[in-house]
Coordinates of C-alpha atoms and ligand atoms in Angstrom, one line a residue:
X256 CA 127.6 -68.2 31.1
X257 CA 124.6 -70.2 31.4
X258 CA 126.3 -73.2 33.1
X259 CA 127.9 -70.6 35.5
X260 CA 124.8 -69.6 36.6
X261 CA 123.9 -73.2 36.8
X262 CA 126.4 -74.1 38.7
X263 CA 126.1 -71.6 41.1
X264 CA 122.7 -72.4 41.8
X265 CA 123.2 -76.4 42.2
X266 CA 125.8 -75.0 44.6
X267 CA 123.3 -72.7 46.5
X268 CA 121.0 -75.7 47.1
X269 CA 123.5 -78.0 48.0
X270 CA 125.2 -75.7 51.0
X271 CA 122.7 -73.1 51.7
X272 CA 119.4 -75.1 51.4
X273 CA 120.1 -79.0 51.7
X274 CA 123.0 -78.7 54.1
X275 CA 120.8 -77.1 56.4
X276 CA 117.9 -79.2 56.3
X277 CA 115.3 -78.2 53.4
X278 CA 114.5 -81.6 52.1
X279 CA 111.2 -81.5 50.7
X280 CA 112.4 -82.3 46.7
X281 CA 109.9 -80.2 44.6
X282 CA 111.4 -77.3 46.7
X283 CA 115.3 -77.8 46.1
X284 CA 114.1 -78.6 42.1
X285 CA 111.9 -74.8 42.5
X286 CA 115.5 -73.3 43.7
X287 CA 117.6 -75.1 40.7
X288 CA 115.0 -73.7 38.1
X289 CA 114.5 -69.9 39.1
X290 CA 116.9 -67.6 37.6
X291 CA 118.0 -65.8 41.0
X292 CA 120.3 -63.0 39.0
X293 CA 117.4 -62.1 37.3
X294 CA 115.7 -60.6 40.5
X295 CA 118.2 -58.6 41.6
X296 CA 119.6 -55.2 39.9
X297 CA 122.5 -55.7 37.4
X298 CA 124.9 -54.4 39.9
X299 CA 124.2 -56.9 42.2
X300 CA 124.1 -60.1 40.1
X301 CA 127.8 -61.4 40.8
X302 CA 126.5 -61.4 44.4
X303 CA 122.9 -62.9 42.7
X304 CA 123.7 -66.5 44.5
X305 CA 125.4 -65.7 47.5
X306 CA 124.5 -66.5 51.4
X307 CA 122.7 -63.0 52.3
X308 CA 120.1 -60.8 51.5
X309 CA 120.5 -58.2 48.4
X310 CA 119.1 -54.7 48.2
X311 CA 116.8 -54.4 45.4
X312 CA 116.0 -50.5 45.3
X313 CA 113.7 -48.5 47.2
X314 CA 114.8 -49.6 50.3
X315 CA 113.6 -53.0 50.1
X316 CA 115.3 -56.5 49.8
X317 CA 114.9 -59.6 48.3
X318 CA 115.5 -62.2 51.7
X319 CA 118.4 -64.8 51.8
X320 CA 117.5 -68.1 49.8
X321 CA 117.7 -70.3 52.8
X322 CA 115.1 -67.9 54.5
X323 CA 113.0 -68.3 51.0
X324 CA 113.2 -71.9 51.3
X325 CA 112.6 -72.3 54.8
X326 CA 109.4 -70.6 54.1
X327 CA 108.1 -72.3 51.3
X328 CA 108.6 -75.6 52.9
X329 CA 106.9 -74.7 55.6
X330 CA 104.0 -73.5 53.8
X331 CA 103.7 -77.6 52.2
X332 CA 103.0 -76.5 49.0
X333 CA 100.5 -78.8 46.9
X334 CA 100.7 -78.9 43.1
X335 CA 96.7 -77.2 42.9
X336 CA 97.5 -74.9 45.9
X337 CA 96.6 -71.3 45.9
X338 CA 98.9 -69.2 47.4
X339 CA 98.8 -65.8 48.3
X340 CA 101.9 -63.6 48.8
X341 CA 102.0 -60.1 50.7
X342 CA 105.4 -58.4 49.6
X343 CA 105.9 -59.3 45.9
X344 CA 109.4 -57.2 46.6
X345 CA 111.5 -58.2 43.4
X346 CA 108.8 -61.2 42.6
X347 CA 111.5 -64.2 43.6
X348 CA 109.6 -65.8 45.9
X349 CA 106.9 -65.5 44.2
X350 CA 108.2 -67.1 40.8
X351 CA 109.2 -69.9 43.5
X352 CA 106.2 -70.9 44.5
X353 CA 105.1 -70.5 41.0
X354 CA 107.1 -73.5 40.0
X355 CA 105.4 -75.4 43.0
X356 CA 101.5 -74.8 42.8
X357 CA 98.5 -73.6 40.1
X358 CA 98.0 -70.4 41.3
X359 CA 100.3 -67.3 42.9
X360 CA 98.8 -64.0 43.6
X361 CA 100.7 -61.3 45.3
X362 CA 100.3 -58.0 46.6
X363 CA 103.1 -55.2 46.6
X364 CA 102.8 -51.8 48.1
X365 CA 105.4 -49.9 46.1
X366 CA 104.1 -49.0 42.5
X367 CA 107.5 -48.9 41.1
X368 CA 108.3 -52.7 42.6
X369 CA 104.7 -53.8 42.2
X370 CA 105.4 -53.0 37.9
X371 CA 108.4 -54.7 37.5
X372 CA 108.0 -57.6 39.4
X373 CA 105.2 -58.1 37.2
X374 CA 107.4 -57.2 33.9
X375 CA 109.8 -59.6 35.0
X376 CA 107.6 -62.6 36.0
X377 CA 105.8 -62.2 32.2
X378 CA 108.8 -61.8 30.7
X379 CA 110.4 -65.2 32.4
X380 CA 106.8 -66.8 31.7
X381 CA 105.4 -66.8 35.2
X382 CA 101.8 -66.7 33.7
X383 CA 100.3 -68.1 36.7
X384 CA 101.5 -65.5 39.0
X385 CA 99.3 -62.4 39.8
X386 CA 100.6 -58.9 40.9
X387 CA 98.6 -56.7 42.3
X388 CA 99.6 -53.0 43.7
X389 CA 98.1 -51.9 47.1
X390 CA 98.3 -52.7 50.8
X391 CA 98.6 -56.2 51.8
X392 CA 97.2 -55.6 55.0
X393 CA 93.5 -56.1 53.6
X394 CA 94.9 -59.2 51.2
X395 CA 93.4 -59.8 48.6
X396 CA 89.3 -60.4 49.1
X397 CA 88.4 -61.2 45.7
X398 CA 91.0 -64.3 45.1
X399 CA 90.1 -64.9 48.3
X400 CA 90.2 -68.3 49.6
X401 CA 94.2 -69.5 49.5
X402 CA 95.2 -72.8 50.8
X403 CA 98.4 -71.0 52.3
X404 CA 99.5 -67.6 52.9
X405 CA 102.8 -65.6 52.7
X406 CA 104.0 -62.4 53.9
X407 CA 107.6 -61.1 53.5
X408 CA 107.8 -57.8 55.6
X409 CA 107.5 -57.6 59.4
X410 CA 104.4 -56.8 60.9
X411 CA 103.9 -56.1 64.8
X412 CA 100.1 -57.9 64.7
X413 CA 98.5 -60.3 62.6
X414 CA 96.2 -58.7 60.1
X415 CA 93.0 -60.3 60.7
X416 CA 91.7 -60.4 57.1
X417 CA 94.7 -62.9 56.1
X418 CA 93.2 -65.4 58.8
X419 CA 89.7 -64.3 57.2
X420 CA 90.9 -65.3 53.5
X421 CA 92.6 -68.6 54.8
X422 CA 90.8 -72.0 53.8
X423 CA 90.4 -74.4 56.7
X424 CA 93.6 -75.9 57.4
X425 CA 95.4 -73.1 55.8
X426 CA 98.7 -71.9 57.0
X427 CA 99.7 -68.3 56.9
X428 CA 103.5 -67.6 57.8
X429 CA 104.3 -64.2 58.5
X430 CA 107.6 -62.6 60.7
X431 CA 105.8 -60.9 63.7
X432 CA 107.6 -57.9 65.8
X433 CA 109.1 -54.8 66.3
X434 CA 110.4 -52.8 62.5
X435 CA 113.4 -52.6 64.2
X436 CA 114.6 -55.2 65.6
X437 CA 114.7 -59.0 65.1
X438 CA 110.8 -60.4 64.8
X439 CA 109.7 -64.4 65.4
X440 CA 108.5 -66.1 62.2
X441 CA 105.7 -67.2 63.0
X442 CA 103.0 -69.7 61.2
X443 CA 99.4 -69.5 62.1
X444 CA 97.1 -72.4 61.2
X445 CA 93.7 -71.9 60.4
X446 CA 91.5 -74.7 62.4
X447 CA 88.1 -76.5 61.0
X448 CA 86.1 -74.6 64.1
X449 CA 87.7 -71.2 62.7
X450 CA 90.2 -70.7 65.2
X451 CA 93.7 -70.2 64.8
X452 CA 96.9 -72.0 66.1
X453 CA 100.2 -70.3 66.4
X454 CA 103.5 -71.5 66.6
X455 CA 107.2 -69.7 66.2
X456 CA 109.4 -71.0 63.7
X457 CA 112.5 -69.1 63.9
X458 CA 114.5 -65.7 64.3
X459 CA 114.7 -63.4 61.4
X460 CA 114.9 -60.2 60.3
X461 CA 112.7 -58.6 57.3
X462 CA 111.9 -55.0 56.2
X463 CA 108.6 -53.4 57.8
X464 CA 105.4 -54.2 57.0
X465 CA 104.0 -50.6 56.2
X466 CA 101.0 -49.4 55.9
X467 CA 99.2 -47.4 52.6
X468 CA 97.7 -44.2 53.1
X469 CA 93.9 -45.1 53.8
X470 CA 92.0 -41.9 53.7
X471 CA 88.4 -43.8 53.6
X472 CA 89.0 -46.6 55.6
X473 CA 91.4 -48.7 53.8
X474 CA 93.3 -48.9 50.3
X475 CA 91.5 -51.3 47.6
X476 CA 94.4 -53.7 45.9
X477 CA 93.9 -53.5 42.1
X478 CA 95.1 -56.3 39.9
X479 CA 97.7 -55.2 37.9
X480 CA 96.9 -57.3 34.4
Ligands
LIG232 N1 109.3 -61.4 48.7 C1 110.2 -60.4 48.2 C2 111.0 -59.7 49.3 C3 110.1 -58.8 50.0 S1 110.8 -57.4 50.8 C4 111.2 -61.0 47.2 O1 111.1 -62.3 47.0 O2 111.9 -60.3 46.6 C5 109.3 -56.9 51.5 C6 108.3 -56.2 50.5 O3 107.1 -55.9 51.2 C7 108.8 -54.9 50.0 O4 108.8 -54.9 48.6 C8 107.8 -53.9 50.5 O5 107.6 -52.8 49.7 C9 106.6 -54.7 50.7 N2 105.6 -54.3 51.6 C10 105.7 -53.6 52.8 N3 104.5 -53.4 53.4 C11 103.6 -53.8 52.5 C12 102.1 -53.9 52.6 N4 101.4 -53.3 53.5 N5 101.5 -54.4 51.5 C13 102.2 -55.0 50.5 N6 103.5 -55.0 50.4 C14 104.2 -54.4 51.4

């Protein structure tokens, strides 16, 4: 059983990941070490390794890996980076990343997600991953700096505060455009005169970005732990 799921993922990296360009190593050894049927719902975990996203409840997904690779690669993840994620989802890009850098925090909308992604990250041993409930689209101010920031659903703007909570030099990658439709990833770079560089990486298409209810000006995110 385990070698199965072994083998499957060895074969994921090999024709989804390396065939199409992902080179850098300590990303193809992240994507040979996460347990990817974990992540999904026991229905789907025959399809856990396959070449497509996968619903994971609530109307939400957890993205292709190429597309999870792709972005992680980009981002040029250091071994004492700290990373911030917007759209924990299921928690498997986060428990990427985990395998990649010191420190992962990530912020989840959806309470039911937001719980257990963080169930399932402790219970794999993801200790250096933080989930926190509430709207991405403030970040997270208090872990604020991150070397390099992440967000998995579509947005039609940037949100300003993720350029705010970037370090100099920090890259934030985030799918811009319409809900819809098909959006532009797009990765913005945060200069030493505090100006920002952008530049389109690729098509794709990722659930909205949504916004919590903000009844005084904003919802607070609130560390889960
Ligand atoms: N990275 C995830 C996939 C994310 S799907 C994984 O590896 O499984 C996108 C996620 O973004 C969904 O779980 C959705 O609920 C969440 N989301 C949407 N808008 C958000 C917001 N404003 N703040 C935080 N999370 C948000």
């Amino acid at each position: 059983m385990n070698s199965d799921r072994e083998s499957a993922r060895e074969q994921m990296v090999a024709v989804q990941l390396e065939a199409r360009g992902i080179r850098d190593r300590r990303v193809l050894d992240a994507f040979r070490r996460v347990p990817r049927e974990c992540f999904v719902p026991e229905e789907g975990t025959a399809e856990a390794y396959g070449d497509h996203a996968l619903p994971i409840g609530l109307g939400q997904t957890i993205s292709q890996p190429y597309i999870v690779a792709f972005m992680t690669e980009s981002l040029r993840p250091k071994p004492d980076s700290h990373i911030l994620e917007i759209g924990t989802g299921s928690g498997y890009q986060a428990a990427v990343l985990a395998e990649l850098v010191e420190e992962v925090d990530t912020v989840e909308l959806v309470p039911e997600l937001a719980e257990q992604a963080e169930e399932r990250l402790r219970r794999l041993g993801y200790n250096n991953v933080h989930v926190s409930q509430g709207d991405g689209y403030s970040g997270w101010p208090q872990k604020a700096p991150f070397d390099a920031i992440l967000v998995t659903a579509a947005a039609e703007e940037v949100p300003p505060a993720l350029t705010e909570q970037l370090k100099e030099g920090g890259k934030l990658i985030l799918p811009i455009g319409a809900p819809d439709g098909c959006q532009e990833l797009t990765m913005v770079t945060k200069r030493e005169d505090g100006g920002c560089e952008t530049k389109p990486l690729m098509s794709v298409r990722f659930v909205p970005f949504q916004r919590g209810k903000s009844d005084c000006g904003g919802s607070q995110t609130e560390g889960l732990e």
